[in-house]
Amino acid sequence: MSEPCTLVIFGATGNLAQLKLLPALYRLDDSGLLPKALRIVCSGRSDFDAQQWVDYVRQTVAAGKAGAAAGTLERFCARLHYHRGDIADDATFEQLSALLSGADYPDNHVFYVSLPPSTYGGIVESLDRHGMLEENSAWRRVVIEKPFGSGLEGAQNLQKRISRHLREEQTYRIDHYMGKAMVQNVLVSRFANLMLEPLWNRNYIDHVQITVSEEVGLGSRAGYYDTAGVLRDMFQNHLLQLLTLTAMEPPAEFNATTLRDEKVKVLKAVQRIEPEGVGEFTVRGQYRTYRDEKGVAFNTNTATFAAAKMYINNWRWRNVPFFLRSGKALAGKVTEIAVQFRHVPHLMFPLAPGEGLPANRLGLCLQPNEGILLHFETKLPGAGMRTRSVDMSYLYEQDFGTNSLPDAYERLLLDALHGDASLFTRSDEIELAWRLIDPIIDGWDSEHAPPLAFYESGTWGPSKSDEFIRAEKGRKWFSICTEC
Ligand code: BG6
């Protein structure tokens, strides 16, 4: 498993490396999970000499790591090498290639591209031009951050470009949600327990809700976000990934091919929301102060909130609506999946006048308060047979401790080093996801667009979103993680 390896990070001085990649690698080292012979080449444009880089990394990873084992920092820093270079300059790759062929650097290479999407194609071409993707006895892998394209055409063009140099098995496309332990736990909850599976279909489930809400607003990402908006930023990747895990069939075994085959089948079965249908099937919103954010056009129509109703046309899910919603500047940071079961077919217990019997609900709280919540009916004490709704909840941290959940990047980096692509997105998944999102984007740019609904920061989005889910059967959005 732990083969000697050299990890090259392009964009090592950037935000993602600073906030996620370097701390994740450090924690892995502290847990003894990195290959013994791992070297980390950090590539960036800034000027750092060896000592300055080590000092920078120490600062980056040291904060809050009081519990780290003695010696971890020294061991970790000894793995590092800073390589100054501009990826637009061919000499950078020439030098890198010379460096990597040195005896100090294991011949297996993982290249992590933590730079803007416009650089992905060029970096892969340059690596190949300098012979760094050739696999003889050693292996070569490239990890590519999201977004992979900003639409179907862009994703296809990028894929065409990189596939001239990289085989699919060498390509690791990141969706960091797949690295979250609780997202993987969706599969475990479904497929390591017998009792859910018989009920997990249109016969027993009324609808499913998937919520990924964020408390933060735009931050300093106007340049990217104002052209992307919530559909490209969150739906095409994270929300559709959660949908596939919720809806997929159980693969016969767990590996990169079978898992992704099943996810692809779901994406193929999702009914496209055509541009003419966006008024009926989607809500688009914008937080009221978004246009005042730095770098955003004063009249921008970029959506910071979206809700959508999707159907999956197969035997298991036909006519079961999946309600998806995501937004920025909302009331809380929450990722959850709520499965609302149907009502019992016949009720023999008396109800008070005007009272309805709530149906069971299962909540998978993916972050925060990671856990599972089951909402069911029980008998009220005393005479008669009156019932009341109660919750049974399981909290992950009660069992495994508060710091038990590794950051998503820890898992994904380790998988890339070990050559396990199960949690990375395959090219057909990416394309199918864009095929579902592009028509909505087109619809929103057309005369069919639903009005842009403004909402106050710190709320759960525009009131239109509540009307939208209520429209059919008086449903309402749930908030599982806050109940957990
Ligand atoms: C990223 C999006 O992919 O996911 C961001 O680009 C978003 O806009 C982030 O804030 C949310 O990730 P997490 O792990 O904080 O839920």
Coordinates of C-alpha atoms and ligand atoms in Angstrom, one line a residue:
M1 CA 0.0 0.0 0.0
S2 CA 2.6 2.5 1.2
E3 CA 4.8 2.7 -1.8
P4 CA 7.6 5.3 -2.0
C5 CA 6.2 8.3 -3.8
T6 CA 6.8 11.9 -4.7
L7 CA 3.9 14.3 -4.4
V8 CA 4.2 17.5 -6.4
I9 CA 1.8 20.3 -5.5
F10 CA 1.3 23.0 -8.1
G11 CA -0.1 26.1 -6.4
A12 CA 1.6 25.3 -3.1
T13 CA 1.5 28.9 -2.0
G14 CA -2.2 29.3 -2.7
N15 CA -5.2 29.2 -0.4
L16 CA -6.2 25.6 -0.8
A17 CA -2.7 24.3 -0.1
Q18 CA -2.4 26.6 2.9
L19 CA -5.9 25.8 4.4
K20 CA -6.4 22.2 3.4
L21 CA -3.6 20.3 1.6
L22 CA -0.6 21.0 3.8
P23 CA -2.5 20.7 7.1
A24 CA -4.1 17.4 5.8
L25 CA -0.7 16.0 4.9
Y26 CA 0.7 17.0 8.2
R27 CA -2.2 15.3 10.1
L28 CA -1.7 12.2 8.0
D29 CA 2.0 12.2 8.9
D30 CA 1.1 12.7 12.6
S31 CA -1.2 9.6 12.4
G32 CA 1.6 7.6 10.8
L33 CA -0.4 7.2 7.6
L34 CA 1.9 8.7 5.0
P35 CA 4.3 6.4 3.1
K36 CA 7.6 6.4 4.9
A37 CA 9.4 7.4 1.8
L38 CA 7.2 10.3 0.7
R39 CA 8.7 13.5 -0.6
I40 CA 6.6 16.6 -1.2
V41 CA 7.7 19.0 -3.8
C42 CA 5.8 22.3 -3.4
S43 CA 5.7 24.4 -6.5
G44 CA 4.8 28.1 -6.5
R45 CA 5.7 31.4 -8.1
S46 CA 6.8 33.2 -4.9
D47 CA 10.3 33.4 -3.7
F48 CA 11.1 31.2 -0.8
D49 CA 14.4 29.7 0.0
A50 CA 14.4 26.3 1.7
Q51 CA 14.4 27.6 5.2
Q52 CA 11.8 30.2 4.5
W53 CA 9.5 27.6 3.1
V54 CA 9.9 25.3 6.1
D55 CA 9.1 28.3 8.3
Y56 CA 6.0 29.1 6.3
V57 CA 4.8 25.5 6.4
R58 CA 5.5 25.3 10.1
Q59 CA 3.3 28.3 10.7
T60 CA 0.6 26.9 8.3
V61 CA 0.3 23.6 10.0
A62 CA 1.4 24.3 13.6
A63 CA -1.6 26.4 14.7
G64 CA -3.8 24.3 17.0
K65 CA -1.8 21.1 16.6
A66 CA -0.7 20.9 20.3
G67 CA -1.6 17.2 20.3
A68 CA 0.8 16.3 17.5
A69 CA 3.3 13.6 18.4
A70 CA 6.8 14.8 19.2
G71 CA 8.9 14.8 16.1
T72 CA 6.1 15.0 13.6
L73 CA 6.9 18.6 12.5
E74 CA 10.6 17.7 12.0
R75 CA 9.7 14.6 10.0
F76 CA 7.1 16.5 8.0
C77 CA 9.4 19.4 7.2
A78 CA 12.2 17.0 6.2
R79 CA 9.9 15.7 3.4
L80 CA 9.5 19.1 1.8
H81 CA 11.2 20.8 -1.0
Y82 CA 10.2 24.2 -2.4
H83 CA 10.4 24.5 -6.2
R84 CA 10.1 28.1 -7.5
G85 CA 8.6 28.3 -10.9
D86 CA 5.9 29.8 -13.2
I87 CA 3.8 27.1 -14.8
A88 CA 3.5 29.3 -17.9
D89 CA 7.3 28.9 -18.4
D90 CA 8.5 25.7 -20.0
A91 CA 11.8 25.9 -18.0
T92 CA 9.8 25.2 -14.8
F93 CA 8.9 21.8 -16.1
E94 CA 12.3 21.1 -17.4
Q95 CA 13.8 21.9 -14.0
L96 CA 11.1 19.9 -12.3
S97 CA 11.8 16.9 -14.4
A98 CA 15.5 17.1 -13.6
L99 CA 14.7 17.4 -9.9
L100 CA 12.4 14.4 -10.0
S101 CA 14.8 12.2 -11.7
G102 CA 17.3 12.7 -8.8
A103 CA 17.9 9.8 -6.5
D104 CA 16.3 11.6 -3.6
Y105 CA 12.8 11.5 -5.2
P106 CA 10.9 8.2 -5.5
D107 CA 9.9 7.5 -9.0
N108 CA 6.2 7.1 -8.4
H109 CA 4.6 10.6 -8.8
V110 CA 1.4 12.2 -7.9
F111 CA 0.9 15.7 -9.3
Y112 CA -1.7 17.7 -7.5
V113 CA -3.0 20.7 -9.5
S114 CA -4.2 23.2 -7.0
L115 CA -4.5 26.1 -9.4
P116 CA -7.3 27.8 -11.4
P117 CA -9.1 25.6 -13.9
S118 CA -7.7 27.5 -16.9
T119 CA -4.3 25.9 -16.1
Y120 CA -5.3 22.2 -15.9
G121 CA -4.9 21.4 -19.6
G122 CA -1.6 23.3 -20.0
I123 CA 0.0 21.6 -16.9
V124 CA -0.9 18.1 -18.1
E125 CA 0.5 18.9 -21.6
S126 CA 3.7 20.3 -20.1
L127 CA 4.2 17.3 -17.8
D128 CA 3.8 15.0 -20.7
R129 CA 6.1 17.0 -22.9
H130 CA 8.8 16.6 -20.3
G131 CA 8.3 12.9 -19.9
M132 CA 6.8 13.1 -16.4
L133 CA 3.6 11.2 -17.2
E134 CA 5.3 8.2 -18.7
E135 CA 4.7 5.0 -16.7
N136 CA 7.3 2.4 -17.0
S137 CA 7.9 0.5 -13.8
A138 CA 6.7 3.5 -11.8
W139 CA 3.2 5.1 -11.8
R140 CA 2.1 8.6 -12.5
R141 CA -1.1 10.2 -11.3
V142 CA -2.6 13.7 -11.7
V143 CA -5.1 15.1 -9.2
I144 CA -7.3 17.8 -10.6
E145 CA -9.4 20.2 -8.5
K146 CA -12.9 21.2 -9.3
P147 CA -14.5 22.7 -11.3
F148 CA -13.9 20.4 -14.2
G149 CA -15.2 22.8 -16.9
S150 CA -17.9 25.4 -16.5
G151 CA -20.4 23.6 -18.6
L152 CA -20.6 20.4 -20.7
E153 CA -18.7 21.8 -23.7
G154 CA -15.9 23.1 -21.6
A155 CA -15.7 19.8 -19.6
Q156 CA -15.6 17.8 -22.9
N157 CA -12.9 20.0 -24.4
L158 CA -10.8 19.8 -21.2
Q159 CA -11.3 16.0 -21.2
K160 CA -10.2 15.8 -24.8
R161 CA -7.2 17.8 -24.1
I162 CA -6.0 15.9 -21.1
S163 CA -6.9 12.4 -22.4
R164 CA -4.2 12.8 -25.1
H165 CA -1.7 12.6 -22.3
L166 CA -3.4 10.8 -19.4
R167 CA -5.3 7.6 -19.1
E168 CA -8.5 7.7 -17.1
E169 CA -6.9 5.5 -14.4
Q170 CA -4.3 8.2 -13.9
T171 CA -6.8 11.0 -13.6
Y172 CA -8.1 11.8 -10.1
R173 CA -10.9 14.5 -10.3
I174 CA -11.7 15.9 -6.9
D175 CA -15.1 16.5 -5.4
H176 CA -14.1 17.0 -1.8
Y177 CA -17.6 16.1 -0.6
M178 CA -16.8 12.5 -1.5
G179 CA -13.9 12.6 1.0
K180 CA -16.1 13.5 3.9
A181 CA -16.5 10.5 6.2
M182 CA -20.2 11.0 6.7
V183 CA -20.8 11.2 2.9
Q184 CA -19.2 7.8 2.7
N185 CA -21.4 6.8 5.6
V186 CA -24.4 7.2 3.4
L187 CA -23.3 4.1 1.6
V188 CA -22.6 2.3 4.9
S189 CA -26.0 3.2 6.4
R190 CA -27.7 1.9 3.3
F191 CA -25.7 -1.1 2.4
A192 CA -24.3 -2.4 5.7
N193 CA -27.8 -2.6 7.3
L194 CA -30.6 -4.8 6.2
M195 CA -33.5 -2.8 7.5
L196 CA -33.3 0.2 5.3
E197 CA -32.9 -1.3 1.9
P198 CA -36.4 -3.0 1.7
L199 CA -38.0 0.4 2.3
W200 CA -35.7 2.5 0.2
N201 CA -37.9 2.9 -2.8
R202 CA -41.0 4.5 -4.3
N203 CA -43.3 2.1 -2.4
Y204 CA -42.3 3.5 1.0
I205 CA -40.7 6.9 0.4
D206 CA -42.7 10.0 -0.2
H207 CA -39.8 12.3 -1.1
V208 CA -36.1 13.0 -0.4
Q209 CA -34.5 16.3 0.6
I210 CA -30.9 17.2 0.1
T211 CA -29.7 20.4 1.7
V212 CA -26.2 21.9 1.6
S213 CA -26.4 25.3 3.2
E214 CA -23.7 27.7 4.1
E215 CA -23.6 30.6 6.6
V216 CA -20.8 32.4 4.8
G217 CA -21.4 34.7 1.9
L218 CA -19.1 35.3 -1.0
G219 CA -15.9 36.0 0.9
S220 CA -13.1 37.1 -1.5
R221 CA -14.1 34.9 -4.4
A222 CA -16.1 37.3 -6.5
G223 CA -14.0 36.7 -9.6
Y224 CA -14.8 33.1 -9.6
Y225 CA -18.2 32.9 -7.9
D226 CA -20.0 35.7 -9.8
T227 CA -19.4 33.8 -13.1
A228 CA -20.2 30.4 -11.6
G229 CA -23.2 30.9 -9.2
V230 CA -24.6 28.2 -7.0
L231 CA -25.5 25.8 -9.8
R232 CA -22.0 25.4 -11.1
D233 CA -20.4 25.8 -7.7
M234 CA -22.5 23.4 -5.7
F235 CA -25.1 21.5 -7.7
Q236 CA -23.1 20.1 -10.6
N237 CA -20.8 18.5 -8.1
H238 CA -21.6 18.2 -4.4
L239 CA -25.4 18.0 -4.6
L240 CA -25.5 15.6 -7.5
Q241 CA -22.9 13.4 -5.8
L242 CA -25.1 13.2 -2.7
L243 CA -28.1 12.4 -4.9
T244 CA -26.2 9.5 -6.6
L245 CA -25.2 8.0 -3.3
T246 CA -28.7 8.3 -1.9
A247 CA -30.3 6.8 -5.0
M248 CA -27.9 4.3 -6.4
E249 CA -28.2 0.5 -6.4
P250 CA -25.8 -1.5 -4.3
P251 CA -22.8 -2.6 -6.3
A252 CA -21.7 -6.2 -5.9
E253 CA -18.4 -5.1 -4.5
F254 CA -16.8 -1.8 -3.5
N255 CA -14.2 -0.6 -6.0
A256 CA -13.6 2.4 -8.2
T257 CA -15.3 0.8 -11.2
T258 CA -18.4 -0.7 -9.6
L259 CA -19.2 2.3 -7.4
R260 CA -18.8 4.8 -10.2
D261 CA -20.8 2.6 -12.6
E262 CA -23.7 2.7 -10.2
K263 CA -23.5 6.5 -9.7
V264 CA -23.4 6.9 -13.5
K265 CA -26.6 4.9 -13.8
V266 CA -28.4 7.2 -11.5
L267 CA -27.2 10.3 -13.4
K268 CA -28.4 8.7 -16.6
A269 CA -31.9 8.2 -15.1
V270 CA -32.3 11.6 -13.7
Q271 CA -34.9 13.5 -15.7
R272 CA -33.5 16.6 -17.2
I273 CA -35.1 19.9 -16.2
E274 CA -35.4 21.5 -19.7
P275 CA -35.0 25.2 -20.0
E276 CA -38.8 25.7 -20.5
G277 CA -39.4 23.9 -17.2
V278 CA -37.2 25.9 -14.9
G279 CA -40.1 28.0 -13.7
E280 CA -41.8 24.9 -12.4
F281 CA -38.9 22.9 -11.2
T282 CA -36.4 25.4 -9.7
V283 CA -36.1 28.5 -7.5
R284 CA -33.3 30.9 -7.9
G285 CA -32.3 33.4 -5.2
Q286 CA -29.8 36.0 -4.3
Y287 CA -28.9 37.3 -0.8
R288 CA -29.9 40.9 -0.5
T289 CA -26.4 42.3 0.1
Y290 CA -24.7 40.2 -2.6
R291 CA -24.6 43.1 -5.1
D292 CA -22.7 45.1 -2.5
E293 CA -19.9 42.5 -2.2
K294 CA -16.5 43.6 -3.5
G295 CA -15.9 42.6 -7.1
V296 CA -19.5 41.9 -7.9
A297 CA -21.4 43.9 -10.7
F298 CA -24.0 46.2 -9.2
N299 CA -26.7 44.6 -11.3
T300 CA -25.5 41.0 -11.3
N301 CA -28.2 38.2 -11.5
T302 CA -25.9 35.5 -10.3
A303 CA -27.8 33.1 -8.0
T304 CA -26.4 32.4 -4.6
F305 CA -29.4 30.1 -3.7
A306 CA -31.1 27.5 -5.7
A307 CA -33.7 24.8 -5.0
A308 CA -34.7 22.2 -7.6
K309 CA -37.1 19.3 -7.8
M310 CA -35.7 16.3 -9.6
Y311 CA -37.1 13.0 -10.6
I312 CA -35.2 9.7 -11.3
N313 CA -36.9 7.7 -13.9
N314 CA -36.2 4.1 -12.9
W315 CA -38.1 1.3 -11.1
R316 CA -36.9 2.3 -7.7
W317 CA -37.6 6.0 -7.8
R318 CA -40.2 6.8 -10.4
N319 CA -42.4 9.7 -9.2
V320 CA -40.5 10.3 -6.0
P321 CA -39.4 13.9 -5.9
F322 CA -35.8 14.7 -4.8
F323 CA -35.7 18.3 -3.5
L324 CA -32.3 19.8 -3.6
R325 CA -31.3 23.2 -2.1
S326 CA -28.1 25.0 -1.5
G327 CA -27.2 28.6 -0.8
K328 CA -24.8 31.1 0.7
A329 CA -25.5 33.5 3.6
L330 CA -28.1 31.2 5.0
A331 CA -29.1 30.6 8.6
G332 CA -26.6 27.8 9.2
K333 CA -23.9 25.6 7.7
V334 CA -25.6 22.2 7.2
T335 CA -25.3 19.3 4.9
E336 CA -28.1 16.8 5.3
I337 CA -30.2 14.2 3.6
A338 CA -33.8 13.8 4.8
V339 CA -35.8 10.8 3.7
Q340 CA -39.5 11.2 4.3
F341 CA -41.4 8.0 4.3
R342 CA -45.1 7.6 3.3
H343 CA -47.9 7.4 5.8
V344 CA -49.1 4.1 7.1
P345 CA -51.7 2.7 4.8
H346 CA -54.4 2.5 7.4
L347 CA -54.5 3.9 10.9
M348 CA -56.4 2.1 13.6
F349 CA -55.6 4.6 16.4
P350 CA -57.9 7.5 17.2
L351 CA -56.6 11.0 16.3
A352 CA -57.7 14.2 17.9
P353 CA -59.9 16.3 15.6
G354 CA -57.8 18.0 12.9
E355 CA -54.7 16.0 13.8
G356 CA -52.8 14.0 11.2
L357 CA -50.4 11.3 12.0
P358 CA -46.8 12.3 11.0
A359 CA -45.0 9.7 8.8
N360 CA -41.5 8.4 9.7
R361 CA -38.5 10.3 8.6
L362 CA -34.9 9.4 8.5
G363 CA -32.2 12.1 8.6
L364 CA -28.6 11.6 7.6
C365 CA -26.8 14.6 9.1
L366 CA -23.5 14.9 7.2
Q367 CA -22.2 18.1 8.9
P368 CA -22.2 19.4 11.6
N369 CA -23.6 17.2 14.4
E370 CA -22.8 14.2 12.2
G371 CA -25.3 11.5 12.9
I372 CA -28.5 9.8 12.1
L373 CA -32.0 10.7 13.2
L374 CA -35.1 8.6 13.1
H375 CA -38.4 10.3 13.6
F376 CA -41.2 7.9 14.6
E377 CA -44.4 7.5 16.5
T378 CA -44.8 6.2 20.0
K379 CA -47.7 5.8 22.4
L380 CA -48.4 8.6 24.9
P381 CA -48.4 7.4 28.5
G382 CA -51.8 6.9 30.1
A383 CA -55.1 5.6 29.0
G384 CA -56.1 5.3 25.4
M385 CA -54.0 4.9 22.3
R386 CA -52.8 8.4 21.6
T387 CA -49.5 8.7 19.8
R388 CA -46.7 11.3 19.7
S389 CA -43.7 11.8 17.5
V390 CA -40.3 11.2 19.0
D391 CA -36.7 11.1 17.7
M392 CA -34.1 8.5 18.1
S393 CA -30.7 9.9 17.3
Y394 CA -27.2 8.6 16.9
L395 CA -24.4 11.0 17.2
Y396 CA -21.1 10.1 15.6
E397 CA -19.0 12.0 18.1
Q398 CA -20.5 10.3 21.1
D399 CA -19.1 7.1 20.0
F400 CA -15.9 8.1 18.3
G401 CA -15.0 11.4 20.0
T402 CA -15.1 15.0 18.8
N403 CA -12.0 14.9 16.6
S404 CA -12.8 11.5 15.1
L405 CA -13.6 12.7 11.6
P406 CA -10.6 13.4 9.4
D407 CA -10.8 16.3 7.0
A408 CA -12.0 15.3 3.5
Y409 CA -8.7 16.1 2.0
E410 CA -6.9 13.7 4.3
R411 CA -8.9 10.8 2.9
L412 CA -8.6 12.0 -0.7
L413 CA -4.9 12.6 -0.6
L414 CA -4.3 9.2 0.9
D415 CA -6.4 7.5 -1.7
A416 CA -4.5 9.3 -4.5
L417 CA -1.2 8.1 -3.0
H418 CA -2.6 4.6 -2.7
G419 CA -4.1 4.6 -6.2
D420 CA -7.7 4.2 -5.0
A421 CA -9.9 6.3 -7.3
S422 CA -13.3 5.2 -5.9
L423 CA -14.0 8.6 -4.3
F424 CA -12.9 10.6 -7.3
T425 CA -15.2 11.6 -10.1
R426 CA -14.9 9.8 -13.4
S427 CA -15.2 11.7 -16.7
D428 CA -18.6 10.2 -17.6
E429 CA -20.0 11.3 -14.2
I430 CA -18.8 14.8 -14.8
E431 CA -20.3 15.0 -18.3
L432 CA -23.6 13.6 -17.2
A433 CA -23.8 16.0 -14.3
W434 CA -23.2 18.9 -16.7
R435 CA -25.9 17.5 -19.0
L436 CA -28.3 18.0 -16.1
I437 CA -27.1 21.4 -15.0
D438 CA -26.5 23.1 -18.3
P439 CA -30.2 23.2 -19.3
I440 CA -31.1 24.8 -16.0
I441 CA -28.5 27.4 -16.5
D442 CA -29.8 28.0 -20.1
G443 CA -33.3 28.2 -18.7
W444 CA -32.3 30.8 -16.1
D445 CA -30.7 32.8 -18.9
S446 CA -33.9 32.7 -20.9
E447 CA -37.5 34.1 -20.8
H448 CA -38.5 31.0 -18.9
A449 CA -36.3 32.0 -15.9
P450 CA -38.1 32.1 -12.5
P451 CA -37.8 35.6 -11.0
L452 CA -34.7 36.1 -9.0
A453 CA -35.9 35.9 -5.4
F454 CA -34.0 38.0 -2.9
Y455 CA -33.5 36.9 0.7
E456 CA -32.1 38.3 3.8
S457 CA -28.7 36.9 5.0
G458 CA -29.1 34.6 7.9
T459 CA -32.4 33.1 6.8
W460 CA -33.2 29.8 5.0
G461 CA -33.4 31.5 1.6
P462 CA -36.2 33.2 -0.2
S463 CA -39.8 32.5 0.8
K464 CA -40.3 31.3 -2.7
S465 CA -38.3 28.2 -1.7
D466 CA -40.9 27.4 1.0
E467 CA -43.8 28.0 -1.4
F468 CA -42.0 25.8 -3.9
I469 CA -41.8 22.7 -1.7
R470 CA -45.2 23.4 -0.2
A471 CA -46.9 23.6 -3.6
E472 CA -47.4 19.9 -3.8
K473 CA -48.9 18.0 -0.8
G474 CA -48.0 20.9 1.6
R475 CA -44.5 19.6 2.2
K476 CA -41.9 21.6 4.1
W477 CA -38.1 21.8 4.3
F478 CA -36.6 19.9 7.2
S479 CA -33.7 20.8 9.4
I480 CA -32.3 17.5 10.6
C481 CA -28.8 18.5 11.8
T482 CA -30.2 21.1 14.1
E483 CA -32.5 18.4 15.7
C484 CA -29.6 15.8 16.0
Ligands
BG6_1 C1 -16.6 24.4 -2.5 C2 -17.3 25.6 -3.1 O1 -16.6 23.3 -3.5 O2 -17.3 23.9 -1.4 C3 -17.5 26.6 -2.0 O3 -16.6 26.1 -4.2 C4 -18.1 26.1 -0.8 O4 -18.2 27.7 -2.5 C5 -17.4 24.8 -0.3 O5 -18.0 27.1 0.2 C6 -18.2 24.1 0.8 O6 -17.4 23.1 1.3 P1 -17.5 22.6 2.8 O7 -16.6 21.4 2.9 O8 -17.1 23.7 3.6 O9 -19.0 22.2 3.0

